[in-house]
Structures are given as C-alpha cells and as structure tokens.
Coordinates of C-alpha atoms in Angstrom, one line a residue:
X184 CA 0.0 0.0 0.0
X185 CA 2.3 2.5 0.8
X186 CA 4.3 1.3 -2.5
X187 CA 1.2 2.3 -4.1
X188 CA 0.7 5.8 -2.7
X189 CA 4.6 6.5 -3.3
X190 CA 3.9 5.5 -6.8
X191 CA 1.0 7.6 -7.3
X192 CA 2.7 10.3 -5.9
X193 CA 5.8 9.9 -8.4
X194 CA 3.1 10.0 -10.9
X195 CA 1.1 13.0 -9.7
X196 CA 4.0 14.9 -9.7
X197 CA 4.2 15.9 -13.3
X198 CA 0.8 16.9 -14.3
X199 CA 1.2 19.4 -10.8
X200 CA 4.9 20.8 -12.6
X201 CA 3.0 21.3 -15.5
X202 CA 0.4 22.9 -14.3
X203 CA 2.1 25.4 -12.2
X204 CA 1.3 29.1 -12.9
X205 CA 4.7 30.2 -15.0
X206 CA 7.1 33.0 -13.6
X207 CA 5.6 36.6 -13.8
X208 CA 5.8 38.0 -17.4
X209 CA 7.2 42.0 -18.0
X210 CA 3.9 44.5 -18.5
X211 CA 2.5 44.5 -21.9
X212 CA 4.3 48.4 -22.4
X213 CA 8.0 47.6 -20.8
X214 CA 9.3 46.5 -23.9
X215 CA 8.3 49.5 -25.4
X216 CA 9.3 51.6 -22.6
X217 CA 12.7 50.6 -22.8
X218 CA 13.0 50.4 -26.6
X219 CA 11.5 54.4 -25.9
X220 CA 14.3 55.4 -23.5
X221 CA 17.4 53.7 -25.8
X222 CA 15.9 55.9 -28.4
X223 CA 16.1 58.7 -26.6
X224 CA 19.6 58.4 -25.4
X225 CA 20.8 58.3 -29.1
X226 CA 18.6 60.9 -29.9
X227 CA 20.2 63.3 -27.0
X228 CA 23.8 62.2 -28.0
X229 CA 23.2 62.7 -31.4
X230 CA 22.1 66.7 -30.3
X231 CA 24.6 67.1 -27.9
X232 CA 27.3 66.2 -30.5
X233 CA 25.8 68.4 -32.9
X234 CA 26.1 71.0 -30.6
X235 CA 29.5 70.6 -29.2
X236 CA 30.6 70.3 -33.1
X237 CA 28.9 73.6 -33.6
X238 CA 30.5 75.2 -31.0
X239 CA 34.2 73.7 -31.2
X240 CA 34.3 74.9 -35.4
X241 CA 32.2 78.3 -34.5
X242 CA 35.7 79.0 -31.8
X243 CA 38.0 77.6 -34.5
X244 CA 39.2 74.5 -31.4
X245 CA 40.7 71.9 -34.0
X246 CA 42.3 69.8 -31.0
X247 CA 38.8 68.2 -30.9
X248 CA 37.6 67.4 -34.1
X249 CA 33.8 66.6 -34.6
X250 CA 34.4 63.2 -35.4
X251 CA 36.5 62.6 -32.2
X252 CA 34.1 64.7 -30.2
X253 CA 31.2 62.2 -30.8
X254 CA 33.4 59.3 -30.2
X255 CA 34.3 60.5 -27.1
X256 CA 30.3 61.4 -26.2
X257 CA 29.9 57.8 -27.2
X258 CA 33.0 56.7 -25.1
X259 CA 31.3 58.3 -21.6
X260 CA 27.7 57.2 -21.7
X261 CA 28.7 53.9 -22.8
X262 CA 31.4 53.5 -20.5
X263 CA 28.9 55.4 -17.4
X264 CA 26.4 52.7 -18.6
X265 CA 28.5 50.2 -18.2
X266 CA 29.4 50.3 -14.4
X267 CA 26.1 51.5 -13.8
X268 CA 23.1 49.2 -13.1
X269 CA 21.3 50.0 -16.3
X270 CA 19.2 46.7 -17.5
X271 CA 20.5 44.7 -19.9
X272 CA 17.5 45.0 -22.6
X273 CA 18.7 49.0 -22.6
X274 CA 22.1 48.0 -23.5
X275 CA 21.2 45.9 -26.4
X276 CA 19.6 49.0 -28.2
X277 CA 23.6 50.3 -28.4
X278 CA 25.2 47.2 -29.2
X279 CA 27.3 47.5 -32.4
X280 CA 25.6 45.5 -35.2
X281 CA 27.5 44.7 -37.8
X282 CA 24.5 44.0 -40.0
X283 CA 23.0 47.1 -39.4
X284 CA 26.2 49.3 -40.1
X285 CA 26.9 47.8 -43.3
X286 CA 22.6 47.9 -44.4
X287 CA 21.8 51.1 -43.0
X288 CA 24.7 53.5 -41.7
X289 CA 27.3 52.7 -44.4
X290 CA 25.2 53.1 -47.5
X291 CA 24.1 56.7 -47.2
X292 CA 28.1 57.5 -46.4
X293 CA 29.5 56.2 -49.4
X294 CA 26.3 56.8 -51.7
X295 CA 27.3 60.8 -50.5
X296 CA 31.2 60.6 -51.2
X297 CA 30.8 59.2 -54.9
X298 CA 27.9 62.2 -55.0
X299 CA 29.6 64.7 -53.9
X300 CA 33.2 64.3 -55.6
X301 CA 34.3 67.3 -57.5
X302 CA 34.7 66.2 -61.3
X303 CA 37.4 68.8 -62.0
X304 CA 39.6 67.8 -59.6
X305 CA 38.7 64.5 -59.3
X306 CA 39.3 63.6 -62.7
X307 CA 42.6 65.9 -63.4
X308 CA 44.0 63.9 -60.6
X309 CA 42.3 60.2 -61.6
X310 CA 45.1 58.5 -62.0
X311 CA 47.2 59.3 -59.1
X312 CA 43.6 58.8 -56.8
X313 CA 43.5 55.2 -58.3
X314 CA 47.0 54.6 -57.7
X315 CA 47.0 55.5 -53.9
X316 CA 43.6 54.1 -53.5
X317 CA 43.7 50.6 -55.2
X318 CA 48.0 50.0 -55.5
X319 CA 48.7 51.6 -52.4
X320 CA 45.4 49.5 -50.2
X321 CA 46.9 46.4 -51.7
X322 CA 50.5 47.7 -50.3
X323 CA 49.4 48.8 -47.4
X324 CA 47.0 45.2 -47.0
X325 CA 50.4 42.9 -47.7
X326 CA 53.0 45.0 -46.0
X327 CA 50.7 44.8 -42.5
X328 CA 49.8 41.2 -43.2
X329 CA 53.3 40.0 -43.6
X330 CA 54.8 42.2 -41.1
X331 CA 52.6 41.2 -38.6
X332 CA 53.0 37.6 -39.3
X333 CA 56.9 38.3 -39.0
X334 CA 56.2 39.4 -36.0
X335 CA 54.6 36.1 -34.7
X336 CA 57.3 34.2 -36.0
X337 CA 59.7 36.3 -34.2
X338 CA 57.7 35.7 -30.8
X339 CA 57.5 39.6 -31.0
X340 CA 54.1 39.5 -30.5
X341 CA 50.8 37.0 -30.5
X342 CA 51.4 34.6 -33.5
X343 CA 48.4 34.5 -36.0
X344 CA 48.1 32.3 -39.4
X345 CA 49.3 34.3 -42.6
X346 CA 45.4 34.6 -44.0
X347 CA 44.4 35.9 -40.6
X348 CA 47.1 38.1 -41.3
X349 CA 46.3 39.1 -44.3
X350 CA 43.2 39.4 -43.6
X351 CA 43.9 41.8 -40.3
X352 CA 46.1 43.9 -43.0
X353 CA 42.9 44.4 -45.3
X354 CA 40.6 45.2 -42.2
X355 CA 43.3 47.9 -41.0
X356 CA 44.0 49.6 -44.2
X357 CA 40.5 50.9 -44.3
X358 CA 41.2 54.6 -43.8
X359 CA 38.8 57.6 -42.4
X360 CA 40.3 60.8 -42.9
X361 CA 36.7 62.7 -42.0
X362 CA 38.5 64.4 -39.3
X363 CA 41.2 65.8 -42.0
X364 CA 38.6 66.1 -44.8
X365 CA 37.1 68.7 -42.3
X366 CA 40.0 70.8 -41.3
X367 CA 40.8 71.3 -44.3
X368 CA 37.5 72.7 -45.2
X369 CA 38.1 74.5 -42.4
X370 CA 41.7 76.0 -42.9
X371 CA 41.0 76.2 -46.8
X372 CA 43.8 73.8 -48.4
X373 CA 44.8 73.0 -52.0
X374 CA 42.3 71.0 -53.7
X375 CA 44.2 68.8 -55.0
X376 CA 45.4 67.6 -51.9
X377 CA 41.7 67.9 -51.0
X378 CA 40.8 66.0 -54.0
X379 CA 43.9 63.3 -53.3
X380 CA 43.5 62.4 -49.9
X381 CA 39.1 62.8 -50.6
X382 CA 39.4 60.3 -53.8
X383 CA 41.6 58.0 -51.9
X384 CA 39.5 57.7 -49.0
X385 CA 36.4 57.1 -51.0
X386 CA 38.1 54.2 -53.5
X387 CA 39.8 52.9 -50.2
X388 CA 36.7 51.6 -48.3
X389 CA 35.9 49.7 -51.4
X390 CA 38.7 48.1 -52.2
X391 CA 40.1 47.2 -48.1
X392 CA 36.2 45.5 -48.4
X393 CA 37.4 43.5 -51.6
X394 CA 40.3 42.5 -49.8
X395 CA 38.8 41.4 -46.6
X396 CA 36.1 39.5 -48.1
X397 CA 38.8 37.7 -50.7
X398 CA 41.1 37.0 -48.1
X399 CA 38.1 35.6 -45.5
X400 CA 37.0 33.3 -48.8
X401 CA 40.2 32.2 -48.8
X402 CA 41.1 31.5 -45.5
X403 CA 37.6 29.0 -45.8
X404 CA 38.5 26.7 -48.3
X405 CA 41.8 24.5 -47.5
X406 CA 45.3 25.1 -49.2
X407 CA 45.1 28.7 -49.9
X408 CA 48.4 28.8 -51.0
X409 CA 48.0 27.0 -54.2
X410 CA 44.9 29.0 -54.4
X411 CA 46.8 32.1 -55.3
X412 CA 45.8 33.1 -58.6
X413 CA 41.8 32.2 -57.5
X414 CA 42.1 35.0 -55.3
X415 CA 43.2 37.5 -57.3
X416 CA 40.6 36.3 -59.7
X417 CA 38.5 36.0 -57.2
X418 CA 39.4 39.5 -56.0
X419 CA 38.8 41.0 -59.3
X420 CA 35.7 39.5 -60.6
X421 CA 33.9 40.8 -57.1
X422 CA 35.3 44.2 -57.8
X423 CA 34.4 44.8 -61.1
X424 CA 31.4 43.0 -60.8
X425 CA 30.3 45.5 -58.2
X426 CA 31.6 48.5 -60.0
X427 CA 29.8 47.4 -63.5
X428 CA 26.6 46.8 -61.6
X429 CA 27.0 50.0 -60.2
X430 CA 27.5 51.7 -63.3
X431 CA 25.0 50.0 -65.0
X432 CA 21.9 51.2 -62.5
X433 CA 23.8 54.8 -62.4
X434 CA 23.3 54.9 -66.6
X435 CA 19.5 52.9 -66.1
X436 CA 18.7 55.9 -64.2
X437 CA 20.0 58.7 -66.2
X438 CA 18.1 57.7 -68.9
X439 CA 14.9 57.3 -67.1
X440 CA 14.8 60.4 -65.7
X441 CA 16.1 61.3 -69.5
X442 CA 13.4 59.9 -71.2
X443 CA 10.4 59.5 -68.4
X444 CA 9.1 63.1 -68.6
X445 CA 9.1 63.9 -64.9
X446 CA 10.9 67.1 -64.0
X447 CA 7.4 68.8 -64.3
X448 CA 6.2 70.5 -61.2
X449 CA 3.1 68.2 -60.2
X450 CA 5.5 65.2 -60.2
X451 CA 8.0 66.9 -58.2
X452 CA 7.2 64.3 -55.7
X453 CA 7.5 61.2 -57.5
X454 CA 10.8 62.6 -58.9
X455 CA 12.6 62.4 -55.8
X456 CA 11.2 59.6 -54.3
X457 CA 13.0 57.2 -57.7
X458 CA 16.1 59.3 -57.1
X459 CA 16.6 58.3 -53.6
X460 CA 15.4 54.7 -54.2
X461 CA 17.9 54.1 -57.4
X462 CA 21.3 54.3 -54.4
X463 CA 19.7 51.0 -52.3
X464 CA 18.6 49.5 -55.5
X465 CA 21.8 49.2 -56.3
X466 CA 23.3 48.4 -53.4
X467 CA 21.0 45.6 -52.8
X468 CA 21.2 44.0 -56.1
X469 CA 25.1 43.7 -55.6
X470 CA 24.7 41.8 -52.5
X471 CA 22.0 39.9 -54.3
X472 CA 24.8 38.7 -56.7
X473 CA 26.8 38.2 -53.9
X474 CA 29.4 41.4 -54.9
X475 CA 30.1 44.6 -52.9
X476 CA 27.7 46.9 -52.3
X477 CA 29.7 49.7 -50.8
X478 CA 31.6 49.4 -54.3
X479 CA 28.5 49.3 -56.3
X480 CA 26.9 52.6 -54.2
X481 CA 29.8 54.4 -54.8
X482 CA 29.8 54.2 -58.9
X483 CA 26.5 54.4 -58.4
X484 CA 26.9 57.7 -56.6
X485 CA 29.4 59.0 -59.4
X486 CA 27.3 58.4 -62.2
X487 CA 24.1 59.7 -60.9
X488 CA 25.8 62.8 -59.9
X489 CA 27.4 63.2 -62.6
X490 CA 25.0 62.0 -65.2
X491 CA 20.9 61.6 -63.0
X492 CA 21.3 64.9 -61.7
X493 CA 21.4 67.3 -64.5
X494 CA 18.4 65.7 -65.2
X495 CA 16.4 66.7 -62.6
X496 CA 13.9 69.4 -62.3
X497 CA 15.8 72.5 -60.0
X498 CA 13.6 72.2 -57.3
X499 CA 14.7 68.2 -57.2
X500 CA 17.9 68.9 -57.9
X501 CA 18.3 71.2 -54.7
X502 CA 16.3 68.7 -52.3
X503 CA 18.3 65.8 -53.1
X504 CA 21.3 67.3 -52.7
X505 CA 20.2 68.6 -49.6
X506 CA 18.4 65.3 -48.2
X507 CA 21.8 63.0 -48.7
X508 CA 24.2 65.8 -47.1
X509 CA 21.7 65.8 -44.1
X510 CA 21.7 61.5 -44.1
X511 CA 25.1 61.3 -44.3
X512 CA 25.6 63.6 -41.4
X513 CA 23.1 61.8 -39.6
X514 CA 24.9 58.5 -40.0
X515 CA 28.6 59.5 -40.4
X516 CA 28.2 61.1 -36.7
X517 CA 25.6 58.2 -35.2
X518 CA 28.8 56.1 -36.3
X519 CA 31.1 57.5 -34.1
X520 CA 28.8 57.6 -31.2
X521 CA 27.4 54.0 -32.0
X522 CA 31.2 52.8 -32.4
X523 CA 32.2 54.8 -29.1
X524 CA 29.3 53.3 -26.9
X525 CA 30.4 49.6 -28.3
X526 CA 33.5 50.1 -27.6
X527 CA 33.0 50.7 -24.1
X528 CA 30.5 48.3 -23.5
X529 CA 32.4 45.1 -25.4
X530 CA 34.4 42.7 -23.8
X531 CA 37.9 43.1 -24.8
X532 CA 41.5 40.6 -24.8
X533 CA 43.8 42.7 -23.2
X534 CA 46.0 39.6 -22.5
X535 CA 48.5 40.6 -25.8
X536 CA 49.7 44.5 -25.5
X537 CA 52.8 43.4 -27.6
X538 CA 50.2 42.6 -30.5
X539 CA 48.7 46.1 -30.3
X540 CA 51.7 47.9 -29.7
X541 CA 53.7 46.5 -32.9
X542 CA 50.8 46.7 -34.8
X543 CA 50.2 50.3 -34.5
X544 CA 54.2 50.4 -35.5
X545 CA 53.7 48.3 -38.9
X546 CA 50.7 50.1 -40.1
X547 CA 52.2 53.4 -39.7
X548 CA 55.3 51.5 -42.0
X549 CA 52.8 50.1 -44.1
X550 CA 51.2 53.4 -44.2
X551 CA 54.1 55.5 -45.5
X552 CA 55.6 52.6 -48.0
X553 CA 52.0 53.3 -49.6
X554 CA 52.4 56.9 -50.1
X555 CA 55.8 57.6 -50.8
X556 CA 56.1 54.7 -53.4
X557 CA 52.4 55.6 -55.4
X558 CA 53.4 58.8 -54.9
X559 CA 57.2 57.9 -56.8
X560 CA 55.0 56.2 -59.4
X561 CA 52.6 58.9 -60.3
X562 CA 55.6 61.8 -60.6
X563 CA 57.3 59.1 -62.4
X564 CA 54.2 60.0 -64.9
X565 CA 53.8 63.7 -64.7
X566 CA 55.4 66.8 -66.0
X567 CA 57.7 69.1 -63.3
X568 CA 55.0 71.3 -62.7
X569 CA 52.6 68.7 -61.7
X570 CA 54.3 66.4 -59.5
X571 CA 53.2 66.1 -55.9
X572 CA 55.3 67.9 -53.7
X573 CA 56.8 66.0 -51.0
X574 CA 54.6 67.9 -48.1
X575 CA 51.7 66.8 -49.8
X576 CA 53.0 63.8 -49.6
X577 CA 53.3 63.9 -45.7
X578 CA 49.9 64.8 -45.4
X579 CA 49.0 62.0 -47.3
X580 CA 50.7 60.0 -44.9
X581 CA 49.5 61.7 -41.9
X582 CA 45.6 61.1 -43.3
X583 CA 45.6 57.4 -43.0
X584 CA 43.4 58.0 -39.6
X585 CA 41.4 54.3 -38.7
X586 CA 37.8 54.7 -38.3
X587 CA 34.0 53.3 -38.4
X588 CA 35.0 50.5 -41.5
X589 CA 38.0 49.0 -39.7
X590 CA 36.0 48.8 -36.4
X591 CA 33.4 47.2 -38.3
X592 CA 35.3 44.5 -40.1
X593 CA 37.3 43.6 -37.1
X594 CA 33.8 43.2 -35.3
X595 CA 33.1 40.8 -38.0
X596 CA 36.2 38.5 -38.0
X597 CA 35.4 38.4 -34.2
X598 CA 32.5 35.9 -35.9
X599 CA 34.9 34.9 -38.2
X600 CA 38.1 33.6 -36.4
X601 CA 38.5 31.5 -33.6
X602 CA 37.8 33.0 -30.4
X603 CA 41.6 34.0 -29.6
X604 CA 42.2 35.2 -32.9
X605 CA 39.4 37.3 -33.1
X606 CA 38.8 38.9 -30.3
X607 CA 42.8 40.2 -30.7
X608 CA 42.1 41.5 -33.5
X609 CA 39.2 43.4 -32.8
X610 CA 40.7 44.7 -29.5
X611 CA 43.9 46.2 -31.6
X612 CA 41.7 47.5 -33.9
X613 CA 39.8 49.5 -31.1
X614 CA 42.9 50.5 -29.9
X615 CA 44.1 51.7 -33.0
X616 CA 40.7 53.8 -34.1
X617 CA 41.0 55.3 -30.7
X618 CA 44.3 56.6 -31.0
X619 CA 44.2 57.9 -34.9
X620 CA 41.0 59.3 -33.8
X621 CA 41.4 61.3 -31.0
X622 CA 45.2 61.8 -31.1
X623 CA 46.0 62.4 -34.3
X624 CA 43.1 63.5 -35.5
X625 CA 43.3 66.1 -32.8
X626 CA 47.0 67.3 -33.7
X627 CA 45.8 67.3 -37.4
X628 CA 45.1 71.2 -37.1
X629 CA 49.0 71.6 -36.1
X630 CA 50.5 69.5 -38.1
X631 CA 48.8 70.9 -41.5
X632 CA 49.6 74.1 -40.3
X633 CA 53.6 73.1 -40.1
X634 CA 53.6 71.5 -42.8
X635 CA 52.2 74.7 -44.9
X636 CA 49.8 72.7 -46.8
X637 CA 46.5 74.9 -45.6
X638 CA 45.5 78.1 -45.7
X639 CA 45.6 78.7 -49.1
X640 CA 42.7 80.7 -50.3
X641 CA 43.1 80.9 -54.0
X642 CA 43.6 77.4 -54.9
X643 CA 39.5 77.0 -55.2
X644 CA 37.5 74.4 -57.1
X645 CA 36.9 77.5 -59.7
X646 CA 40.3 78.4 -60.3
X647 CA 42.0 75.5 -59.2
X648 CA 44.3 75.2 -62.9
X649 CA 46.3 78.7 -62.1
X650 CA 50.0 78.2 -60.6
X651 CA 49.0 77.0 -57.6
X652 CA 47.5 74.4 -58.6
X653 CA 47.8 71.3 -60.4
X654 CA 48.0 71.6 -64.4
X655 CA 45.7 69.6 -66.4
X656 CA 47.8 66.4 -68.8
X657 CA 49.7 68.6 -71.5
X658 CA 51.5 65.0 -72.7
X659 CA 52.7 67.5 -75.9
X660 CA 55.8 69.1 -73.9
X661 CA 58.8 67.4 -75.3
X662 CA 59.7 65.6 -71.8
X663 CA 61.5 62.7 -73.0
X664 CA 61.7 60.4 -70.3
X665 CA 64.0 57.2 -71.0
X666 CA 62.4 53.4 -69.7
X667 CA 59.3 51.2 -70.4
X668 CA 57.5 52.4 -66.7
X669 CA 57.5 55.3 -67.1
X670 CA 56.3 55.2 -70.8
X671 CA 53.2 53.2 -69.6
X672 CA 52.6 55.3 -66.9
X673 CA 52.3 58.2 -69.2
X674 CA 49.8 56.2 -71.8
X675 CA 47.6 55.6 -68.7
X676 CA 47.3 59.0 -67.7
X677 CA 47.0 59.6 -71.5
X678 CA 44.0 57.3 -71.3
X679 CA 42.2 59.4 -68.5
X680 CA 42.5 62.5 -70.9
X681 CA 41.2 60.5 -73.2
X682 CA 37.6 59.0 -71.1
X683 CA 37.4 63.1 -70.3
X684 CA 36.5 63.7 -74.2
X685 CA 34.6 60.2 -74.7
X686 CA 32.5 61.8 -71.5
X687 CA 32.4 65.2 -73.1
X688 CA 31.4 64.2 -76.8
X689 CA 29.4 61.1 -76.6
X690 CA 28.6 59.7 -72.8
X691 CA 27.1 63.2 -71.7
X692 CA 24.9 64.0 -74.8
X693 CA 23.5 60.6 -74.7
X694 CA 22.7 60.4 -70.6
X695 CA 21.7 63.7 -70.1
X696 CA 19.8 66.4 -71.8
X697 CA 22.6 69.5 -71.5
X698 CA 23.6 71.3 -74.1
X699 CA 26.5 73.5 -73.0
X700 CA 29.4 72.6 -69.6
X701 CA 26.4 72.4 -67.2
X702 CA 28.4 69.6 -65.5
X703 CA 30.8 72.6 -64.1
X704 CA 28.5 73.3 -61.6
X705 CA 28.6 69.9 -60.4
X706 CA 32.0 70.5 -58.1
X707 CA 30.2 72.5 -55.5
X708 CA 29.7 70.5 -52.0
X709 CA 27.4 71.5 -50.1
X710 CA 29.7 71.3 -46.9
X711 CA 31.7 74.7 -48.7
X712 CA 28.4 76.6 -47.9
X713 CA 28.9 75.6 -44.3
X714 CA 32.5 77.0 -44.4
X715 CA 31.8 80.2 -45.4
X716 CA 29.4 80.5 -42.7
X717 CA 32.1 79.6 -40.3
X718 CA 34.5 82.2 -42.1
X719 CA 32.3 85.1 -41.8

C-alpha cells in the first residue's frame, strides 16, 4: 500500500509541474518603454554632438575634431552605462551591429562621397587617386599582413596564421580621414590635396572590403596557398562586378529620368522619391549577386551625380542634394557615437599588449611605403610642374586615420576567427581607431599648419588650374623620359584625358539632356556653404 501511494505520488508529480502558474511576465508596455528610453539616449547624444561640433568649429578649437568629439560622447555614456546598473535590454539597443552598419549606416556614407566628388579635380587627378587608392590598399594590406605575421614568428608579439594576417592587414587599411577632410575645409587647403586624400579615401573603403572579403574566402576553403591566382581572380571579378553593376543602374537611371518626362512640377514628388530609391537598389542587387555593395553605391553615386542629376527638375535637384548631405551627417556622426558606446560596453582581450603595440608600429610603416612609393610612381608619370610635392606627400601620410570600417570589419572577424584570434584582432583594432582618432586627429590642425599645406585661399574648385595648382595632362611638352615604366605610366594617364572627351562628346549627350558645360557646376559641396558661414 504505501508502494502504491509513493507511486501515485511519483506519478502526480508531473501533471502538478506542469500545471504550475509560470514565472511573472514583464507589463504589456515595458518592452516598449525601454526600446523608448534607448531611443532617446541616441537621440540626446546625437544633439549634444551636434552642438558641441557647432561650438568647437564656430571657436576655431581643432584639437577636438567633430568626429573625435562624438566618439568620445559615445565613449562616456557607454562606459557610465556600463558600471552602472542599467538593464541589460537597454544595453542591447547600443550594441554594435555589424549588420545594421553595413545595411543602414554605411550606404548613405558612401552613396554621399561618390555624389559629392568634384569632377574637376577629381578627374585631373584620376590616376594618381586610383594609384594610392587601389595600389597603395593592396600595399598597405600585404605589408601589415606580412609584417605582422613576421612578428609572430619572431615571438614579438601573439602569432596569427598568414590569411588571418592578411586578412587583419585588409581590415586595417580601411582609412577615415573625416577628421582631416574637415580641417581642411576648415583652414581652406589645396584642392588637389583635398581631392587626393578625398578620392583615396572614397576608392579605399571599397577596395580594403574587396580585400577582406577575398582573403576571408580564402582562409575558408583549405590550401590557400596554391589557391593564389583564384584569389586574385576571385578578388577581381567581385570588384568589377560590383563597380559594372554600379555603373550600370547609375546609366539605367540617367536615362529614365532622360526619357520619363518627370521634372514637371506636379510630379515633383514622384521625382525624388525614384532618385533616392535608385542608391539601395543598387546596393541591394550587388549583395544579391553576392558582390560589394559599398563598391557598387559608390559608382552608383558618381554616375548619378554626374549624369541623374542634371536631369532633374531644379527644385529636385536642390532637395536631393540637400536630403543626402543631411543623411550622411546623420549616420557618419551616429557612427562614431554607436562605435564609441560599443567600444566601451564590449568585452575586450587585453591579455596581448605586444600585439597592439607592434601593430600600430607596422601600419604606420605600411602606411608610408604606400604613399611615398604611389606617390614615386605617379611623378614618375607627370610633367615638373605637376608632381606632388613631397609635403603633400606627408599629409597624405598623416591622413591614414582608422575609423568606423575597420571597427566594423574587425567586429566581423570576431565571428569569423576562432575566439583568440578574433577577439585580438578586434581589440587592436579599437585601440588603434581610438588613437588615430582622438590623437591624431586632434593634432591634425597643427601639423597641416607646419607643414604649410592649408591656408591657401586661392587654390579653389573655380580656379584651381592657375600656378598654384595642379595643371591639367599637357602630354605634348617634349619631356622625353627614358624606360618602359614610365612610358606606360604616361599612356595611362593619356587614357584618363582620353575618357574626359569620350564623357564630353558622346557619354554626356546621350545620358543627359545639357547642351552646353552644365556639368561645371557639379563640383560645388554643399559642406563649402557651411565653411563660409564659419568664415564670416
């Protein structure tokens, strides 16, 4: 009997387990409520940095450049939040997604660069911007990659496989001169510089994404060393891929708005609404096809500027302009305060400090074996008068600040690498934005200044082919020049003076509807109307 009733009470016990009320659920409006106040703290970081930006460039402070100001916003709630006892379903609202940088924050940044280049300088100084921005990634890429893994062989510092090496080398090379970009705004510098150091930065993002993903392919299949030549194919086929794709829904769009009839003023409207869709259409379809989407949004970017907008009623023409300034702003400064807050708030492997420390020593190597060998190549190519003096060559160097990109691939590899590897990498990479950020980008003011590379008001966009200034190609001065190099570097820069009258006699007439050089007007940024307001 009592076996029985110690049975049945072994029995009974499930059905009362189940049937036990469950724990206490969260009221119907806390998710909501927290998802409310997480809002508003980016919302009130994102004023306050506007404001502190404002007020640093209205006093002319350049030791605390915007950029470095909002990381350092970021940097104090995040760190304030993170000894505090602030739930943990508020903290995820801050966390760094990678997916959601590279879908929503990055896309309006580098849909805005290609938009916004200058075409006169941009394309006077195509070749040399190529040379630093796809030769010199690639150096920069290797020379870090192998470097570092000579390091780890050396027991200088944490030993890492060569891909992972690599593939650290591509992550880092990813520069973010914003903070330089807007001093020299500021100070007023030589546009070609301006246009260098703009076009490199722009082409560079691209290409260290190329890179990253090719090497992170690689490093997934086995024996990449006899896999060598697939990567570069590899490598070449995702980057021209994306830029043809990019191209190709840049020239679909020109002759849409060409052809469709809508800069009337009832469809005004409807107008703008295609405009801004064409950039994520693009981008999208890329990743579709499994390409680059940042390198796809940026030819995108070129060609609608430089083809979609002229095509465009004025009113249109002044609002879109106006509407992907004011995104980009929006999401180049919710970057640095999104990156600063993570930063804080992740888990870092402080274990190797040799790893960092040599690090930060090999890319500023890698750095200036970049510069100062494109920059050898391109004077190679170029007439006396236009050869890129050696100070602009310093600031070149100088420019190669670390920012949101590198941070985001390095948050990426965290997922990619074992946990060791990736988490080193991803705290050296902090490390490293940090320090370009705030330090250098803070001493940038100074060291433009002693270098005598800014404050040269008559080098403008307008005027920009006077002695001051680079010269446009004259390839019919008698400047005989002895070996095969520099023969071929000359024909290339003879073929970028040629695509200058293919675009003027045949591409432009048949994309747009001008008649006359409207496209001159196209090198005005809207950030030089911001200057002069500063300046007055």
């Amino acid at each position: 009997m009592a076996l029985e009733l110690s049975l049945a009470s072994v029995s009974a016990s499930p059905p009362a387990a189940v049937l036990a009320p469950p724990p206490p659920l969260a009221p119907p409006g806390k998710e909501q409520q927290v998802a409310g106040v997480g809002i508003l703290l980016q919302i009130s970081m994102l004023v306050l940095s506007f404001v502190l930006g404002h007020v640093l460039r209205r006093h002319r402070f350049y030791y605390l450049p915007e950029a470095s100001a909002s990381l350092l916003i970021g940097l104090v709630v995040g760190g304030l939040a993170n000894i505090s006892n602030t739930e943990t379903n508020t903290r995820t609202w801050f966390n760094f997604h990678e997916e959601f940088f590279f879908l929503f924050l990055l896309p309006p940044i580098i849909f805005q660069s290609g938009f916004s280049l200058s075409p006169k300088p941009f394309f006077a100084n195509f070749g040399a911007i190529v040379t630093f921005a796809i030769l010199g990634t690639f150096i920069a890429s290797v020379v870090t990659g192998i470097l570092v893994y000579l390091g780890g062989l050396t027991f200088l510092m944490y030993k890492l496989p060569l891909v992972e090496c690599l593939m650290f080398g591509a992550l880092i090379s990813a520069t973010d001169p914003v903070t330089v970009l807007s001093i020299f705004q500021e100070l007023g510098s030589d546009v070609n510089l301006y246009a260098l150091v703009f076009g490199e930065s722009v082409l560079n993002d691209a290409m260290a994404i190329s890179l990253y993903r090719t090497m992170s392919s690689v490093r997934s299949h086995a024996a990449a060393s006899e896999n060598f030549f697939m990567m570069i194919l590899q490598f070449l086929e995702t980057f021209v891929g994306s830029m043809s794709s990019g191209v190709g829904v840049g020239f679909i769009s020109a002759l849409l708005f060409k052809y469709a009839g809508l800069d009337v003023d009832n469809l005004q409207n409807l107008e703008c609404c295609l405009f801004v869709l064409f950039p994520y259409f693009s981008y999208m379809l890329a990743e579709g096809l499994g390409l680059s989407g940042i390198v796809s949004i940026l030819f995108t970017g070129m060609v609608m500027k430089h083809y979609t907008y002229s095509n465009l009623s004025d009113n249109s023409q002044r609002f879109v302009s106006a509407f992907f300034h004011l995104l980009s702003s929006l999401a180049e400064t919710f970057v640095f305060i999104y990156m600063g807050f993570d930063i804080a708030m992740e888990e870092h492997s402080w274990s190797h400090v040799g790893f960092i420390f040599f690090s930060i020593i090999f890319i500023v190597v890698a750095r200036a074996v970049n510069v100062f060998s494109c920059a050898y190549l391109v004077n190679m190519s170029r007439p006396e008068h236009r050869r890129i003096p050696l100070k602009h060559q310093k600031a070149l160097w100088f420019s190669g600040l670390r920012g949101a990109m590198a941070f985001a691939l390095a948050l990426q590899s965290v997922h990619e690498l074992p946990e060791g590897h990736g988490k080193t990498i991803f705290t050296t990479t902090t490390a490293i934005v940090v320090l370009t950020v705030l330090l250098i980008g803070g001493s940038t003011g100074t060291m433009l200044e002693a270098l005598d590379v800014v404050g040269d008001e008559n080098t403008s966009i307008e005027n920009y082919e006077d002695n001051n200034g680079y010269m446009p190609p004259t390839y019919e001065e008698g400047t005989s020049s002895g070996g095969g190099l520099r023969m071929k570097l000359k024909q290339f820069h003879k073929s970028t003076t040629s695509f200058t009258a293919l675009d003027k006699n045949y591409l432009t007439p048949f994309f747009t509807s001008q008649t006359d050089d409207d496209d001159d007007d196209f090198g005005e940024q809207p950030q030089n109307r911001r200057v002069r307001f500063y300046d007055q």
